PDB file of C-alpha atoms and ligand atoms in Angstrom:
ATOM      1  CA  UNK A   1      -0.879   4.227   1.055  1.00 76.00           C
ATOM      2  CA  UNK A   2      -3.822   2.696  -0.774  1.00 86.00           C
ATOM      3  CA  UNK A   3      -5.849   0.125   1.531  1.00 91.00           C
ATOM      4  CA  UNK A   4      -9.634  -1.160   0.317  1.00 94.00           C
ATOM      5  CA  UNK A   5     -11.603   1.772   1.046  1.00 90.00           C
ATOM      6  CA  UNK A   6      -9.382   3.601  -1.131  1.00 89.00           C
ATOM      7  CA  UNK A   7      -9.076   1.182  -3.743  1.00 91.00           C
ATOM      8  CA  UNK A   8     -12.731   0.662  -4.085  1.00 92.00           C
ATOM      9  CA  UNK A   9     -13.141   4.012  -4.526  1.00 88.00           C
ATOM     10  CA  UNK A  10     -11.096   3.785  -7.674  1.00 89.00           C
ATOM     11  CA  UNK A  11     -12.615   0.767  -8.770  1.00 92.00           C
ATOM     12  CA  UNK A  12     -15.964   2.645  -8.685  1.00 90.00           C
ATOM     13  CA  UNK A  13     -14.318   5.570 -10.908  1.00 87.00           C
ATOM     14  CA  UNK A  14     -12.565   3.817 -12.931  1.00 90.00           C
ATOM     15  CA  UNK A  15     -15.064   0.945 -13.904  1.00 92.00           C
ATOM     16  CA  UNK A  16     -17.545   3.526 -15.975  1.00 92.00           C
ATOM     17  CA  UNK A  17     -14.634   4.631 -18.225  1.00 90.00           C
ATOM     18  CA  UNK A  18     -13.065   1.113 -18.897  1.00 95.00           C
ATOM     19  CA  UNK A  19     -15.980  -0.986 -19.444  1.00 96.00           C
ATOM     20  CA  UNK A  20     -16.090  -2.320 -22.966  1.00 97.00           C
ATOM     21  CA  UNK A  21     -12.955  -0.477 -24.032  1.00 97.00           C
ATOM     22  CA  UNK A  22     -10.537  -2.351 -26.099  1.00 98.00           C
ATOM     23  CA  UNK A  23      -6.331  -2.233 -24.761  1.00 98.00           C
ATOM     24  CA  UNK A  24      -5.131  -1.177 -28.084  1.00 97.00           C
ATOM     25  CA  UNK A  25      -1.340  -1.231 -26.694  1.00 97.00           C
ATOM     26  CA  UNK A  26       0.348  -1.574 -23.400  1.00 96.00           C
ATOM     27  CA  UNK A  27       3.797   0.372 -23.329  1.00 95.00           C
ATOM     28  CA  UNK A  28       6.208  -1.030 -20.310  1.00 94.00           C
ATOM     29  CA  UNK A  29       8.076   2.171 -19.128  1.00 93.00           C
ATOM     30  CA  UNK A  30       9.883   0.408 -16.375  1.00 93.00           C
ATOM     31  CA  UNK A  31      11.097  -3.182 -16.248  1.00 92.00           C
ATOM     32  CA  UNK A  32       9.710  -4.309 -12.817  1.00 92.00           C
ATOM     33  CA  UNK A  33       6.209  -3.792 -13.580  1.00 92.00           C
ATOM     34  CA  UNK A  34       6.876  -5.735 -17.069  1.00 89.00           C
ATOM     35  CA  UNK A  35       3.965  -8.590 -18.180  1.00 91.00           C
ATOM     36  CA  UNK A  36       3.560 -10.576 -21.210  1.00 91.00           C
ATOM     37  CA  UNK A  37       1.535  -7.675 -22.811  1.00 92.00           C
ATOM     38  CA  UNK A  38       0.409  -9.421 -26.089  1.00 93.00           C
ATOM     39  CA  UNK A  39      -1.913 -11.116 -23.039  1.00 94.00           C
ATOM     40  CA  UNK A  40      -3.213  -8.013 -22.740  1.00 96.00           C
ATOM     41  CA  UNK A  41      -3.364  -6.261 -26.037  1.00 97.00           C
ATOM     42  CA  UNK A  42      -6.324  -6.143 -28.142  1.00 97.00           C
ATOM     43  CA  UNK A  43      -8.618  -7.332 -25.698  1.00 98.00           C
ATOM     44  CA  UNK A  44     -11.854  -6.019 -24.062  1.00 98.00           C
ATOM     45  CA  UNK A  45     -11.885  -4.864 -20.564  1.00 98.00           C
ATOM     46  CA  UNK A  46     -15.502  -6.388 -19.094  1.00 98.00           C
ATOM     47  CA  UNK A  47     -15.290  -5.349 -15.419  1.00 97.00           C
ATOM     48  CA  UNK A  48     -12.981  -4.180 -13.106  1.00 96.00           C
ATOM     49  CA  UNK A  49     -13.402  -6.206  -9.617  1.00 96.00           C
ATOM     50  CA  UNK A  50     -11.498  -5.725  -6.471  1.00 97.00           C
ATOM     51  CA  UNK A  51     -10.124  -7.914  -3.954  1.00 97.00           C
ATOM     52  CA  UNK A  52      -8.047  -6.740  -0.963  1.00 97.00           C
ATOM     53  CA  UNK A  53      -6.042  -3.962  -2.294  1.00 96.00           C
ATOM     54  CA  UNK A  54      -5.721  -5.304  -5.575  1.00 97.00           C
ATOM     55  CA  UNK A  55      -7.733  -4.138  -8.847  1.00 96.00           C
ATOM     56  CA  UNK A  56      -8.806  -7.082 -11.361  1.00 97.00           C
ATOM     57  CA  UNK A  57      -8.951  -5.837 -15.169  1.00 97.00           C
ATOM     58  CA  UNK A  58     -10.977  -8.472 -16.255  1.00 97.00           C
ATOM     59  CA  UNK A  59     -10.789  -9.342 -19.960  1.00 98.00           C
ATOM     60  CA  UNK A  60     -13.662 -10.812 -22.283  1.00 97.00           C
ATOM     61  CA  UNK A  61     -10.712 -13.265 -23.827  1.00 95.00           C
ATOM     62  CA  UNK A  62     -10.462 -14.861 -20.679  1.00 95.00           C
ATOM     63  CA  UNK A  63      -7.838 -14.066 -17.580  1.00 96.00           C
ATOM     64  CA  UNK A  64      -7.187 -10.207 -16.214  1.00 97.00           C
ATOM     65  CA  UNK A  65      -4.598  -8.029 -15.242  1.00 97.00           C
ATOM     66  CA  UNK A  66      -3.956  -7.426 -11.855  1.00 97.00           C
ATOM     67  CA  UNK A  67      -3.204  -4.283 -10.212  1.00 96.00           C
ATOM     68  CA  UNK A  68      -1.693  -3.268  -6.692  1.00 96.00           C
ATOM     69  CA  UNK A  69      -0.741   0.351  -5.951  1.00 92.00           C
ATOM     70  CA  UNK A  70       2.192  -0.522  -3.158  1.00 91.00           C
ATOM     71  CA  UNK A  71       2.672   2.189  -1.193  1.00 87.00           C
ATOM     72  CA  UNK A  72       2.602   5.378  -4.114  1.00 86.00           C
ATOM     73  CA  UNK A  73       1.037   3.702  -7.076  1.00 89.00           C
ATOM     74  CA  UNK A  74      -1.409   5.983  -8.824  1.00 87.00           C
ATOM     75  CA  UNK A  75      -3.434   5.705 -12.117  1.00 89.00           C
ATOM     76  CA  UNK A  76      -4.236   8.644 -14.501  1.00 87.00           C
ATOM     77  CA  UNK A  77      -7.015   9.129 -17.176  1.00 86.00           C
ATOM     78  CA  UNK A  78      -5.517  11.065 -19.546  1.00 86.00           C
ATOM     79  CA  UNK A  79      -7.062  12.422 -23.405  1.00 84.00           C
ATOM     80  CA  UNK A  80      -3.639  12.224 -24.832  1.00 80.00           C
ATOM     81  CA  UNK A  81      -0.304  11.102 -23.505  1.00 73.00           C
ATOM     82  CA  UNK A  82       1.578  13.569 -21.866  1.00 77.00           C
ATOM     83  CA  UNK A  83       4.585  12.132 -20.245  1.00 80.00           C
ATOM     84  CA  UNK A  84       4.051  11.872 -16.238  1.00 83.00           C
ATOM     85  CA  UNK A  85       6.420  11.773 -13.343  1.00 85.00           C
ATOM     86  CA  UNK A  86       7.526   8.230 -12.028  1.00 91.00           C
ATOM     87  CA  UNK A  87       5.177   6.725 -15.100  1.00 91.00           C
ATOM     88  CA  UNK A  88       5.383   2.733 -15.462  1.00 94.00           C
ATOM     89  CA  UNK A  89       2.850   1.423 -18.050  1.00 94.00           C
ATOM     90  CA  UNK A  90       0.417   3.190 -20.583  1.00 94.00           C
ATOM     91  CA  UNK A  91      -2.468   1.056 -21.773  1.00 95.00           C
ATOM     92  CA  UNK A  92      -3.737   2.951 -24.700  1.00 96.00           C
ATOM     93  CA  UNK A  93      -7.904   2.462 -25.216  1.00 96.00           C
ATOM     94  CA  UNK A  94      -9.955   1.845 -28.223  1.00 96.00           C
ATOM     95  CA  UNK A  95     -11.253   5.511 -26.798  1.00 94.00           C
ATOM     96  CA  UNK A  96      -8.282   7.068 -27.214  1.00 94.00           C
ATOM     97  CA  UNK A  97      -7.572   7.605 -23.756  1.00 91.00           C
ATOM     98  CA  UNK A  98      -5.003   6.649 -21.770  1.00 93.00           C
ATOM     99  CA  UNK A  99      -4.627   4.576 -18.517  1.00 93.00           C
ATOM    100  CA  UNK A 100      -1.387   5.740 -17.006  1.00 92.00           C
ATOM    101  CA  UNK A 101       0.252   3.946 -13.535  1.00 93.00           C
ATOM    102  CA  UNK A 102       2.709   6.053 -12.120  1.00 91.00           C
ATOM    103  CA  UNK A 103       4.795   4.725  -9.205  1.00 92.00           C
ATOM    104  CA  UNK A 104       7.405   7.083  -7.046  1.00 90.00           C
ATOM    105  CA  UNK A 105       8.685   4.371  -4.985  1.00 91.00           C
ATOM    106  CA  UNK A 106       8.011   1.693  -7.293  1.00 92.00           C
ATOM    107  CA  UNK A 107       6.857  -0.676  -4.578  1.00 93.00           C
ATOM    108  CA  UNK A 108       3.464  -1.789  -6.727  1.00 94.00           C
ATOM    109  CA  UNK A 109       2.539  -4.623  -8.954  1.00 95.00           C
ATOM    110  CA  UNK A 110       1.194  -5.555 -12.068  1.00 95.00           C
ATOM    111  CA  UNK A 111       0.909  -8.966 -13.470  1.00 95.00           C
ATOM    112  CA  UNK A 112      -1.237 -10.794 -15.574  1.00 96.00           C
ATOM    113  CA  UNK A 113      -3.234 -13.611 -14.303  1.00 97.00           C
ATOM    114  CA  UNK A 114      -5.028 -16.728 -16.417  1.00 96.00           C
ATOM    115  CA  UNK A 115      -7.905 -16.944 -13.301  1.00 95.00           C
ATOM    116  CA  UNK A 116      -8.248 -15.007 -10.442  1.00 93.00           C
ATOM    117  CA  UNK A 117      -8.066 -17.953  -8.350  1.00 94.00           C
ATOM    118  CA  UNK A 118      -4.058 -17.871  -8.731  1.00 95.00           C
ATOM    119  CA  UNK A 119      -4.465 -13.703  -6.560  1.00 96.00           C
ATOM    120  CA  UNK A 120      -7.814 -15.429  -4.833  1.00 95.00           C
ATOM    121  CA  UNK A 121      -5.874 -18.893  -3.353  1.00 96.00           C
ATOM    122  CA  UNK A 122      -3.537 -16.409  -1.416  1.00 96.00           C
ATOM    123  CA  UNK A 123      -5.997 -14.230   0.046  1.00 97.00           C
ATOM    124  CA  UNK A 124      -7.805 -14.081   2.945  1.00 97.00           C
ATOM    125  CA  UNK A 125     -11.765 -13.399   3.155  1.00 97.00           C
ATOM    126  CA  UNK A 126     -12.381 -10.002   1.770  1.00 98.00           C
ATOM    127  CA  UNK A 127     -14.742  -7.728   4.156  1.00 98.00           C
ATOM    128  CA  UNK A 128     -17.254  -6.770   1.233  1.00 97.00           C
ATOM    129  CA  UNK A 129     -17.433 -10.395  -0.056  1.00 97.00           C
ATOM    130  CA  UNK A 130     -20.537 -12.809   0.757  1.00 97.00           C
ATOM    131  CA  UNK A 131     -18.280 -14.684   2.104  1.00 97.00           C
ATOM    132  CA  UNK A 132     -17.447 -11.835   4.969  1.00 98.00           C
ATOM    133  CA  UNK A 133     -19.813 -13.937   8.048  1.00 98.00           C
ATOM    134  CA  UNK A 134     -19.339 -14.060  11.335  1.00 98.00           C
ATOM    135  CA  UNK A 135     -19.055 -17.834  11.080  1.00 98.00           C
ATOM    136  CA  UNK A 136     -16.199 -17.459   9.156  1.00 98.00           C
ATOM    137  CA  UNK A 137     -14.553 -14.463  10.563  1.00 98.00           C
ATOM    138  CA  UNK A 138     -15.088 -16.309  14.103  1.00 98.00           C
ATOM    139  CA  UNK A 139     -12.757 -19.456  12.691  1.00 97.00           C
ATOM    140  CA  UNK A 140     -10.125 -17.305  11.892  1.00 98.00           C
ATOM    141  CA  UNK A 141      -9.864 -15.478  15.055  1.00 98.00           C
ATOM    142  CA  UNK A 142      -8.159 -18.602  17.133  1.00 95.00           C
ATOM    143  CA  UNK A 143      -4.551 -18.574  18.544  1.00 95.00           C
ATOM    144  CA  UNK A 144      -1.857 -16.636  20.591  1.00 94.00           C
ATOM    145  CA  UNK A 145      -1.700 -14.003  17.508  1.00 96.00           C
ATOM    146  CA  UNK A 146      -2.366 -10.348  18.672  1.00 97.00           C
ATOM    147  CA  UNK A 147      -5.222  -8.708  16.924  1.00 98.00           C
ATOM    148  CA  UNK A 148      -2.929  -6.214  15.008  1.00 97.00           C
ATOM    149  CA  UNK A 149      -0.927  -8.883  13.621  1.00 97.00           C
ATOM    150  CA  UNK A 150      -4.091 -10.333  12.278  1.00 98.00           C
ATOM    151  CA  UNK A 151      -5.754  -7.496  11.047  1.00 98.00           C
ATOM    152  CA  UNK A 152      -2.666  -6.805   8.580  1.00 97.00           C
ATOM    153  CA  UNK A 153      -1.887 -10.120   7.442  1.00 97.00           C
ATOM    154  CA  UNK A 154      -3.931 -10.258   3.887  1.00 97.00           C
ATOM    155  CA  UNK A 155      -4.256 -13.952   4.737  1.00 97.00           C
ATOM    156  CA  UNK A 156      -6.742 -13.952   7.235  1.00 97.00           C
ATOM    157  CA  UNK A 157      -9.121 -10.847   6.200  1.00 98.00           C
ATOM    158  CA  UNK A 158      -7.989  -8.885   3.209  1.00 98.00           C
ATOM    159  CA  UNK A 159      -7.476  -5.490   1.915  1.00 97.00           C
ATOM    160  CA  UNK A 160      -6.997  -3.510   5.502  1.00 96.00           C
ATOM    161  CA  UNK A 161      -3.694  -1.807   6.424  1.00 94.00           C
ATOM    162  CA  UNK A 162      -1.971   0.204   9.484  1.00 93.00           C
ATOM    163  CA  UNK A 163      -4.350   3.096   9.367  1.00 92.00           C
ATOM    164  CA  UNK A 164      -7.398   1.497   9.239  1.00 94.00           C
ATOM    165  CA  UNK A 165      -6.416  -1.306  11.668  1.00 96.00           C
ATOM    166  CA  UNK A 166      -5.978   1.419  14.041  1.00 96.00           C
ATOM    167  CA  UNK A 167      -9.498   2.603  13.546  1.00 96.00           C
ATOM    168  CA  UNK A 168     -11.056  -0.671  13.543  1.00 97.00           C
ATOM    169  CA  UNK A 169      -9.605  -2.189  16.761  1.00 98.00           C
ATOM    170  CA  UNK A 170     -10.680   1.609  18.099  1.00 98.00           C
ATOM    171  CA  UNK A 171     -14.144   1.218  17.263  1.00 97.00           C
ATOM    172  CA  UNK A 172     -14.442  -2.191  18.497  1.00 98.00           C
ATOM    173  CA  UNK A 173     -12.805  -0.819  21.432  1.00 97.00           C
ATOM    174  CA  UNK A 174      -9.977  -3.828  21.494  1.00 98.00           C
ATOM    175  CA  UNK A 175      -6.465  -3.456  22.562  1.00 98.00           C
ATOM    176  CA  UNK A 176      -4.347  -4.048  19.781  1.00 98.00           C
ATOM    177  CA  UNK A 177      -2.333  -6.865  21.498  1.00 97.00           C
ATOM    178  CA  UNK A 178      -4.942  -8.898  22.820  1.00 97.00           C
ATOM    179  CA  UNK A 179      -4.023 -12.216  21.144  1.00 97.00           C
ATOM    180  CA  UNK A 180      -7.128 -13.693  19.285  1.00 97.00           C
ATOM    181  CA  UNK A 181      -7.434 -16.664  22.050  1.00 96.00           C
ATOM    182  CA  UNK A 182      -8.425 -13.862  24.848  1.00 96.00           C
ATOM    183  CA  UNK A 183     -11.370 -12.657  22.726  1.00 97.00           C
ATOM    184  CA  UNK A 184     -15.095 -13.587  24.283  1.00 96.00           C
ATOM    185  CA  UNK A 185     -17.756 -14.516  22.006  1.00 97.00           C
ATOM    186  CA  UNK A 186     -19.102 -10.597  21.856  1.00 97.00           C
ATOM    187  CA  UNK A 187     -15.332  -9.441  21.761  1.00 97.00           C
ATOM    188  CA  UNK A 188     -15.049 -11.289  18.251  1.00 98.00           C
ATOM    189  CA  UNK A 189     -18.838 -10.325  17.178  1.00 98.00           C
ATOM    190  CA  UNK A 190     -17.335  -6.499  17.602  1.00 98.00           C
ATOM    191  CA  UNK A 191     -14.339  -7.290  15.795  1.00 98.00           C
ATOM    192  CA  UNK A 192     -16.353  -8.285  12.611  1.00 98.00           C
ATOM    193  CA  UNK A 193     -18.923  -5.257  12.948  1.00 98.00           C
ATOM    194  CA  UNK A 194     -16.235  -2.972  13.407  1.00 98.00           C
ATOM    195  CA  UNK A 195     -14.292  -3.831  10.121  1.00 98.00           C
ATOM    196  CA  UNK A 196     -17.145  -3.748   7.802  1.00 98.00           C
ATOM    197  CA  UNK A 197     -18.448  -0.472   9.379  1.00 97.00           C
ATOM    198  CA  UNK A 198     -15.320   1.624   9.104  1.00 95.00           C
ATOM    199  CA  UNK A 199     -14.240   0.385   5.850  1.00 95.00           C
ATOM    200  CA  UNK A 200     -17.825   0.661   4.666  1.00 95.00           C
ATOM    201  CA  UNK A 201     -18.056   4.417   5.629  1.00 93.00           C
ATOM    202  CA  UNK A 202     -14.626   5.968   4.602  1.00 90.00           C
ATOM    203  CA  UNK A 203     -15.681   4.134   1.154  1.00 89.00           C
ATOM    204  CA  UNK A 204     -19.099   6.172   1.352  1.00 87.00           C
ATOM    205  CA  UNK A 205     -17.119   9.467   2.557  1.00 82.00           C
ATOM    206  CA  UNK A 206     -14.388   9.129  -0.216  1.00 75.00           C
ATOM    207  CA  UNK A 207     -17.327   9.014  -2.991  1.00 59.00           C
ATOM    208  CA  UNK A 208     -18.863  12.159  -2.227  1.00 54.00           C
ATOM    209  CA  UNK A 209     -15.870  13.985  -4.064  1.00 48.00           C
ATOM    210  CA  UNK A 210     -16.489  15.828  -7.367  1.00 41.00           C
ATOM    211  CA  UNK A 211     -14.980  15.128 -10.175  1.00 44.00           C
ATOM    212  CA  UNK A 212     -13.553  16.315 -13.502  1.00 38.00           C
ATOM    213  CA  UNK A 213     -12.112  14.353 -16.026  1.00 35.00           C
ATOM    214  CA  UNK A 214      -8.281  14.673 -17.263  1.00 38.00           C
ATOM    215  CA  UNK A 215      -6.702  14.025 -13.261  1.00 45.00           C
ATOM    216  CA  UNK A 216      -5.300  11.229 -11.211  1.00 57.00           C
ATOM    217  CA  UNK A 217      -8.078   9.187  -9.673  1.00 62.00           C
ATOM    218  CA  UNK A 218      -8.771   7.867  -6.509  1.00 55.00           C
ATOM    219  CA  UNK A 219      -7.266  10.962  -4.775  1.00 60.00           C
ATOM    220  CA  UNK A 220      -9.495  12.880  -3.595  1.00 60.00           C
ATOM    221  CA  UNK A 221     -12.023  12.537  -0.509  1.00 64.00           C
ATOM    222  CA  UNK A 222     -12.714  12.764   2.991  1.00 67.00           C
ATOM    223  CA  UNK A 223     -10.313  10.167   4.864  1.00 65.00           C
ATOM    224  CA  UNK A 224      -8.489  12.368   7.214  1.00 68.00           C
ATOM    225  CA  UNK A 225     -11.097  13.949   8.547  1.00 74.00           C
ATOM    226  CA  UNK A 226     -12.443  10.276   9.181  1.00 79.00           C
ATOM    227  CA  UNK A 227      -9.736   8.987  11.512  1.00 90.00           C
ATOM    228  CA  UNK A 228     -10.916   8.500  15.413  1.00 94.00           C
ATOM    229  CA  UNK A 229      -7.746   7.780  16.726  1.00 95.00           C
ATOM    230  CA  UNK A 230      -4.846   7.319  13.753  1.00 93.00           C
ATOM    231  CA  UNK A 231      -2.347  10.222  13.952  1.00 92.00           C
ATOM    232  CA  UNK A 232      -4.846  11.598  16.753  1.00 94.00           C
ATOM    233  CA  UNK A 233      -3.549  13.715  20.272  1.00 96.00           C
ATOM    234  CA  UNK A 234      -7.257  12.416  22.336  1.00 97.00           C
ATOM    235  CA  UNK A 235      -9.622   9.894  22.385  1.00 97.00           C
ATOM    236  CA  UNK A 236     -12.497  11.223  21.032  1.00 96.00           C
ATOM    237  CA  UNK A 237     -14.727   9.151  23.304  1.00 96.00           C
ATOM    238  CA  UNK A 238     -13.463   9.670  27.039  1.00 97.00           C
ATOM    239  CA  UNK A 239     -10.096  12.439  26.114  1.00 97.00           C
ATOM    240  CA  UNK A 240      -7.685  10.419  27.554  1.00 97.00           C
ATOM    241  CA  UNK A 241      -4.405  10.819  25.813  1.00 98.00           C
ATOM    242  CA  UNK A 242      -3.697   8.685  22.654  1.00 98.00           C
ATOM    243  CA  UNK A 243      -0.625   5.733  22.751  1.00 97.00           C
ATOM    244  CA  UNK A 244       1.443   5.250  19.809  1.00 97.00           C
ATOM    245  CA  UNK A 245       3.167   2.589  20.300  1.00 96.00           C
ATOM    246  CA  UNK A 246       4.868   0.261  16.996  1.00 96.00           C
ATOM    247  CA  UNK A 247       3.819  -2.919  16.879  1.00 93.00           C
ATOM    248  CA  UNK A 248       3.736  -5.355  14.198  1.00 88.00           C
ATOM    249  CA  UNK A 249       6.947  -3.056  13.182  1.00 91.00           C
ATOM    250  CA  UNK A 250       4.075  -0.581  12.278  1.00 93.00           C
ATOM    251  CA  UNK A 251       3.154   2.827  14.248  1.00 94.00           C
ATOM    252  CA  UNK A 252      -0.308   2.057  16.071  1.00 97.00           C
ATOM    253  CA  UNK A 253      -2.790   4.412  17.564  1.00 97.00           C
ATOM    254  CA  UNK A 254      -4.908   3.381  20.587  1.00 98.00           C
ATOM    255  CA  UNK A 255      -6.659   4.985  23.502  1.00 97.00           C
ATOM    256  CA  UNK A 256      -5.634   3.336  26.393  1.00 96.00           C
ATOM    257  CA  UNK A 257      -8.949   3.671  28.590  1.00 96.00           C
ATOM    258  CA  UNK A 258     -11.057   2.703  25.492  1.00 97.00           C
ATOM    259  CA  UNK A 259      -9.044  -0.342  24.465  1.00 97.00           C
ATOM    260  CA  UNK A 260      -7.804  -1.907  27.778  1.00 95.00           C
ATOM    261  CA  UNK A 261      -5.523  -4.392  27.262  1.00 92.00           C
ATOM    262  CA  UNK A 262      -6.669  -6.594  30.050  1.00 76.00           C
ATOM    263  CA  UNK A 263     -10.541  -6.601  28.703  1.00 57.00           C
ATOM    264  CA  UNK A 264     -13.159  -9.000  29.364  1.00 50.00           C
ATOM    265  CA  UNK A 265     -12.639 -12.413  28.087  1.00 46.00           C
ATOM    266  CA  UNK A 266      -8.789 -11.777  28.735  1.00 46.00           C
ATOM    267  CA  UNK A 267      -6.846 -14.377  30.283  1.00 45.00           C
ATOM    268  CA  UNK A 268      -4.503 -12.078  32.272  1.00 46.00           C
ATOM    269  CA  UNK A 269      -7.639 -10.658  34.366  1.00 42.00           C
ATOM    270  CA  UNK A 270      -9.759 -14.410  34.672  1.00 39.00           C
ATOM    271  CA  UNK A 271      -8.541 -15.602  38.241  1.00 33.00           C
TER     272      UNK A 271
HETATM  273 ZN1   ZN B 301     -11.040   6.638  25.050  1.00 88.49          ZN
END
């Protein structure tokens, strides 16, 4: 399932080929993912922006079309359209191409927005945004919440999921249920190097992949081979055994010598 690094990477991909193009006609396959499409039709893509896990379409008549994969979204550039598996919605270009979404498990979203502010209002801070400081990060982390509940709720910091809040509670070696009141000053100053740096490199690793032209994008790339401790038997740091444990009703990977739950700055170890 999609989460920012993955969705930037299509962003990057996809933002050459739609620049400038003109949506000559929207066809709704499916009913859920149905939008007012004469908001849509005839009008010039300018941009395609991300926030969270959602892609922005803007358009150059004002407003954009917002995009978010769920758990098996996927978009296709295709010369001519061939009927696809599972497809939803086929935005025909002034280029002749096609944009198609395909959806298994139909658990995405499309809609179309006047301003972004109406997606932007319910987010959280998004890691790759100016507005990503420590300052601000560091006012968010207060309460009994435990860092994994945090981590995955878009309204705090956007755009990260289960797999990479494994990895970045791993690399900023924090017990997933610390709540966010036991963190130390340094604790939280790990916390906001650690999301930027892992989302920042699987982006870099998934946009070394090569390309051709008629094929589902944003699949390809590195990621597995990323993971430190997601789906992982040892700690790649020390070899102690990895825990899976669920929590946040999500499976969550942690090394248990690494990530001690009772770390510095926690309550339960402060006499
Ligand atoms: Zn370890």
């Amino acid at each position: 399932m999609p989460e920012l690094p993955e969705v930037e990477v299509l962003r990057r991909e996809l933002e050459p080929f739609l620049r400038g193009k003109r949506i000559v006609r929207v066809e709704i396959r499916d009913p859920r993912f149905g939008f007012p499409k004469e908001a849509a039709e005839g009008k010039t893509i300018i941009g395609v922006r991300r926030l969270g896990k959602y892609l922005l379409f803007g358009l150059a008549e004002g407003g954009c079309l917002a995009l978010h994969l769920g758990m098996t979204g996927k978009l296709l550039l295709a010369k001519e359209n061939t009927p696809q598996k599972h497809e939803r919605m086929d935005i025909l270009l002034s280029s002749g191409e096609h944009l198609l979404f395909c959806d298994t498990r139909r658990l995405g979203k499309i809609a179309f927005l006047r301003e972004e502010k109406e997606l932007s209002e319910k987010l959280g801070l998004d890691p790759l945004s100016p507005a990503y400081t420590l300052e601000n990060v560091r006012a968010l982390l207060e309460g009994g919440r435990r860092l994994k509940d945090f981590l995955l709720d878009q309204r705090g910091i956007c755009g990260i999921g289960n797999i990479y809040a494994s990895e970045i509670l791993f690399r900023a070696r924090l017990h997933p249920e610390r709540p966010l009141s036991s963190l130390s000053e340094a604790e939280k100053a790990r916390l906001f190097v650690a999301v930027r740096e892992v989302l920042e490199e699987a982006i870099e690793e998934r946009g070394t992949t090569i390309r051709d032209f008629r094929r589902t994008l944003g699949e390809e790339g590195n990621f597995q081979h990323l993971l430190a401790v997601y789906g992982k038997s040892h700690c790649p740091s020390c070899g102690t055994p990895i825990v899976r444990k669920v929590i946040a009703s999500r499976s969550t990977y942690f090394c248990p010598r690494c990530q001690p739950l009772e770390g510095e700055g926690n309550p339960l170890v402060q006499e």
